[in-house]
Short mmCIF file of C-alpha atoms in Angstrom, two decimals:
data_model
loop_
_atom_site.label_atom_id
_atom_site.label_comp_id
_atom_site.label_asym_id
_atom_site.label_seq_id
_atom_site.Cartn_x
_atom_site.Cartn_y
_atom_site.Cartn_z
CA ASP A 1 7.05 4.39 -17.69
CA SER A 2 9.42 7.00 -16.24
CA GLY A 3 10.05 8.78 -19.54
CA VAL A 4 13.75 7.93 -19.42
CA THR A 5 14.92 5.64 -22.19
CA GLN A 6 18.05 3.53 -22.33
CA THR A 7 19.52 1.51 -25.14
CA PRO A 8 20.39 -1.23 -25.57
CA LYS A 9 18.39 -3.26 -23.08
CA HIS A 10 20.88 -6.11 -23.12
CA LEU A 11 24.50 -6.22 -24.19
CA ILE A 12 26.78 -9.24 -24.31
CA THR A 13 30.42 -8.72 -25.13
CA ALA A 14 33.89 -10.09 -24.47
CA THR A 15 36.65 -9.01 -22.14
CA GLY A 16 38.82 -6.25 -23.52
CA GLN A 17 36.06 -4.79 -25.66
CA ARG A 18 34.49 -1.34 -25.56
CA VAL A 19 30.77 -0.55 -25.40
CA THR A 20 28.61 2.55 -25.37
CA LEU A 21 25.39 2.82 -23.39
CA ARG A 22 22.89 5.49 -24.32
CA CYS A 23 20.37 7.40 -22.26
CA SER A 24 17.69 9.91 -23.16
CA PRO A 25 16.36 11.82 -20.15
CA ARG A 26 12.78 12.90 -19.56
CA SER A 27 11.75 15.85 -21.65
CA GLY A 28 12.99 19.01 -19.96
CA ASP A 29 15.26 17.33 -17.41
CA LEU A 30 18.73 18.86 -17.37
CA SER A 31 20.46 16.49 -14.95
CA VAL A 32 21.53 12.99 -15.90
CA TYR A 33 23.02 10.46 -13.50
CA TRP A 34 24.63 7.09 -14.17
CA TYR A 35 24.59 4.20 -11.69
CA GLN A 36 26.02 0.70 -11.68
CA GLN A 37 24.26 -2.16 -9.93
CA SER A 38 26.11 -5.45 -9.63
CA LEU A 39 24.32 -8.66 -8.72
CA ASP A 40 22.50 -8.30 -5.41
CA GLN A 41 24.23 -5.02 -4.73
CA GLY A 42 23.11 -1.48 -4.18
CA LEU A 43 23.27 1.26 -6.74
CA GLN A 44 26.73 2.76 -7.08
CA PHE A 45 26.78 6.35 -8.27
CA LEU A 46 29.14 6.81 -11.20
CA ILE A 47 28.76 10.30 -12.60
CA GLN A 48 26.35 13.24 -12.96
CA TYR A 49 25.94 15.72 -15.79
CA TYR A 50 23.98 18.94 -15.71
CA ASN A 51 23.13 20.72 -18.94
CA GLY A 52 26.12 19.30 -20.74
CA GLU A 53 28.70 19.73 -18.00
CA GLU A 54 30.09 17.19 -15.57
CA ARG A 55 28.75 18.03 -12.12
CA ALA A 56 29.83 15.22 -9.81
CA LYS A 57 31.89 12.06 -9.96
CA GLY A 58 31.55 8.94 -7.89
CA ASN A 59 33.53 5.72 -7.94
CA ILE A 60 33.88 5.71 -11.70
CA LEU A 61 36.80 3.75 -13.08
CA GLU A 62 39.29 5.45 -15.37
CA ARG A 63 38.27 2.95 -18.06
CA PHE A 64 34.79 4.48 -17.99
CA SER A 65 33.84 7.86 -19.37
CA ALA A 66 30.63 9.70 -20.08
CA GLN A 67 29.33 12.80 -21.77
CA GLN A 68 26.09 14.71 -22.19
CA PHE A 69 25.31 16.15 -25.59
CA PRO A 70 23.58 19.45 -26.52
CA ASP A 71 20.27 17.62 -26.95
CA LEU A 72 20.78 16.39 -23.34
CA HIS A 73 21.08 12.72 -24.13
CA SER A 74 24.03 11.04 -22.46
CA GLU A 75 26.39 8.21 -23.28
CA LEU A 76 28.45 6.05 -20.95
CA ASN A 77 31.52 4.52 -22.52
CA LEU A 78 33.07 1.43 -20.95
CA SER A 79 36.41 0.25 -22.31
CA SER A 80 38.88 -2.59 -21.71
CA LEU A 81 35.98 -4.50 -20.24
CA GLU A 82 36.55 -7.01 -17.46
CA LEU A 83 34.34 -9.78 -16.13
CA GLY A 84 33.62 -7.68 -13.05
CA ASP A 85 32.03 -4.97 -15.17
CA SER A 86 29.04 -7.23 -15.74
CA ALA A 87 26.16 -5.37 -14.12
CA LEU A 88 22.98 -3.41 -14.63
CA TYR A 89 23.68 0.17 -15.64
CA PHE A 90 20.96 2.66 -14.88
CA CYS A 91 20.55 6.17 -16.09
CA ALA A 92 18.35 8.60 -14.18
CA SER A 93 17.28 12.17 -14.80
CA SER A 94 15.87 14.94 -12.68
CA ALA A 95 14.25 18.25 -13.39
CA ILE A 96 16.48 20.50 -11.34
CA ASN A 97 19.98 20.35 -9.99
CA SER A 98 19.03 21.28 -6.45
CA GLY A 99 15.95 22.32 -4.58
CA THR A 100 12.95 20.34 -3.47
CA ASN A 101 12.98 16.58 -3.42
CA ASN A 102 15.01 16.21 -6.59
CA GLU A 103 13.17 13.02 -7.44
CA GLN A 104 15.23 11.02 -9.89
CA PHE A 105 13.48 9.11 -12.63
CA PHE A 106 15.24 5.92 -13.63
CA GLY A 107 15.40 4.29 -17.01
CA PRO A 108 14.87 0.55 -17.46
CA GLY A 109 18.60 -0.11 -17.39
CA THR A 110 21.10 -1.82 -19.65
CA ARG A 111 22.18 -5.29 -18.59
CA LEU A 112 25.81 -5.76 -19.56
CA THR A 113 27.31 -9.22 -19.61
CA VAL A 114 31.05 -9.55 -20.16
CA LEU A 115 32.17 -13.05 -21.13
CA GLY B 1 33.31 9.36 2.98
CA GLN B 2 29.70 8.39 2.98
CA SER B 3 28.09 5.20 4.23
CA LEU B 4 24.55 4.02 4.85
CA GLU B 5 23.41 1.04 6.88
CA GLN B 6 20.10 -0.76 6.44
CA PRO B 7 19.02 -4.33 7.18
CA SER B 8 19.62 -6.73 4.32
CA GLU B 9 16.32 -8.60 4.67
CA VAL B 10 12.94 -8.16 6.34
CA THR B 11 9.99 -10.55 6.27
CA ALA B 12 6.41 -9.69 7.19
CA VAL B 13 2.88 -10.95 6.55
CA GLU B 14 0.15 -9.38 4.49
CA GLY B 15 -1.72 -6.66 6.31
CA ALA B 16 1.08 -6.06 8.79
CA ILE B 17 3.26 -3.00 9.36
CA VAL B 18 6.99 -3.05 8.75
CA GLN B 19 9.71 -0.50 9.46
CA ILE B 20 12.99 -0.37 7.54
CA ASN B 21 15.69 1.58 9.32
CA CYS B 22 18.55 3.50 7.78
CA THR B 23 21.52 5.11 9.50
CA TYR B 24 24.01 7.21 7.62
CA GLN B 25 27.39 8.85 7.94
CA THR B 26 27.95 11.48 5.37
CA SER B 27 29.26 14.93 4.61
CA GLY B 28 27.13 17.45 2.81
CA PHE B 29 23.79 15.92 3.84
CA TYR B 30 20.83 17.54 2.14
CA GLY B 31 18.07 14.98 2.55
CA LEU B 32 17.16 11.30 2.74
CA SER B 33 15.30 9.57 -0.09
CA TRP B 34 13.68 6.16 -0.35
CA TYR B 35 13.37 4.13 -3.53
CA GLN B 36 11.66 0.86 -4.33
CA GLN B 37 13.01 -1.65 -6.81
CA HIS B 38 11.24 -4.77 -7.99
CA ASP B 39 13.46 -7.60 -9.15
CA GLY B 40 15.92 -6.03 -11.60
CA GLY B 41 13.54 -3.27 -12.58
CA ALA B 42 14.00 0.47 -12.49
CA PRO B 43 14.09 2.01 -9.01
CA THR B 44 11.12 4.23 -8.33
CA PHE B 45 10.91 7.15 -5.94
CA LEU B 46 8.87 6.69 -2.77
CA SER B 47 9.64 9.49 -0.37
CA TYR B 48 12.02 12.27 0.63
CA ASN B 49 12.81 13.97 3.94
CA ALA B 50 14.88 17.12 4.17
CA LEU B 51 13.71 18.14 7.64
CA ASP B 52 13.17 16.21 10.85
CA GLY B 53 9.82 14.53 11.19
CA LEU B 54 7.39 12.26 9.44
CA GLU B 55 6.25 12.46 5.82
CA GLU B 56 3.18 10.43 4.90
CA THR B 57 2.24 9.30 1.42
CA GLY B 58 -0.64 6.85 1.44
CA ARG B 59 0.42 3.54 3.00
CA PHE B 60 4.06 4.64 3.13
CA SER B 61 5.62 7.05 5.61
CA SER B 62 9.19 8.15 6.07
CA PHE B 63 10.88 9.65 9.09
CA LEU B 64 14.10 11.57 9.56
CA SER B 65 16.15 12.61 12.56
CA ARG B 66 19.10 14.67 11.39
CA SER B 67 20.64 14.86 14.85
CA ASP B 68 20.70 11.04 15.04
CA SER B 69 21.64 10.56 11.37
CA TYR B 70 18.75 8.13 11.22
CA GLY B 71 15.65 7.58 9.19
CA TYR B 72 13.09 4.91 8.51
CA LEU B 73 10.50 3.87 5.99
CA LEU B 74 7.20 2.61 7.39
CA LEU B 75 4.99 0.46 5.23
CA GLN B 76 1.45 -0.16 6.45
CA GLU B 77 -1.25 -2.61 5.36
CA LEU B 78 1.34 -4.67 3.56
CA GLN B 79 0.37 -6.22 0.25
CA MET B 80 2.05 -8.99 -1.71
CA LYS B 81 3.05 -6.46 -4.36
CA ASP B 82 5.16 -4.64 -1.74
CA SER B 83 7.70 -7.47 -1.94
CA ALA B 84 10.71 -5.66 -3.37
CA SER B 85 14.03 -4.10 -2.43
CA TYR B 86 13.96 -0.78 -0.62
CA PHE B 87 16.89 1.61 -0.74
CA CYS B 88 17.60 4.63 1.39
CA ALA B 89 19.78 7.24 -0.27
CA VAL B 90 21.47 10.37 0.95
CA ARG B 91 21.09 13.36 -1.31
CA ASP B 92 23.74 16.05 -1.41
CA GLN B 93 23.28 19.67 -2.41
CA GLY B 94 24.27 18.92 -5.98
CA GLY B 95 21.48 16.40 -6.29
CA LYS B 96 23.39 13.16 -6.52
CA LEU B 97 22.26 10.17 -4.48
CA ILE B 98 24.42 7.80 -2.49
CA PHE B 99 22.45 4.60 -1.95
CA GLY B 100 22.50 2.05 0.83
CA GLN B 101 22.84 -1.63 -0.02
CA GLY B 102 19.10 -2.15 0.07
CA THR B 103 16.63 -4.11 2.18
CA GLU B 104 14.84 -7.02 0.57
CA LEU B 105 11.27 -7.15 1.86
CA SER B 106 9.37 -10.40 1.57
CA VAL B 107 5.64 -10.25 2.22
CA LYS B 108 4.08 -13.61 3.07
CA PRO B 109 0.39 -14.49 2.80
#
């Protein structure tokens, strides 16, 4: 158990809908990262937050948005869903923004299925 | 842009040694990480190299050559439970990781 929690574990929805994925980082971790993993694909970096502020953006679609709240939990909002958005969405957290190995601790993921 | 290349599949037998290579092209390189992922599970951290050379952690070792933009993960005394996907990832100064496509390792008895 990494200490990172994600809800829900599974989500099934229809095209055009909007969903919110939630992540609670490890206690004390200030950085939160979101990744998308499509079937048999690598992990695509979406976005990073550090202590409530957006720190880095990857290949995140305009239909997707995220935020990190004062209690450090984060939400990833996916709207106007398409079939191709079906994937595993992972949240990870790390203790420091830069420095040593910056090991990231991954949550169990949310499996999104768009029908 | 940033890109990483690693073999898609590797097969080895129990007790053997296997090396998974990773080459990268990136700006803002800060270090190379390795993660293990069992079938759909959460990736877990294995190793990190910021400087050239070999880092050893039990049965796993990782190597980096910054001048060659190359690294590898070495797994020794392979066990069945090592069957998984292995990802190299470039870390930038801000801490984010850019992952390769992953190498699926199959360990046979």
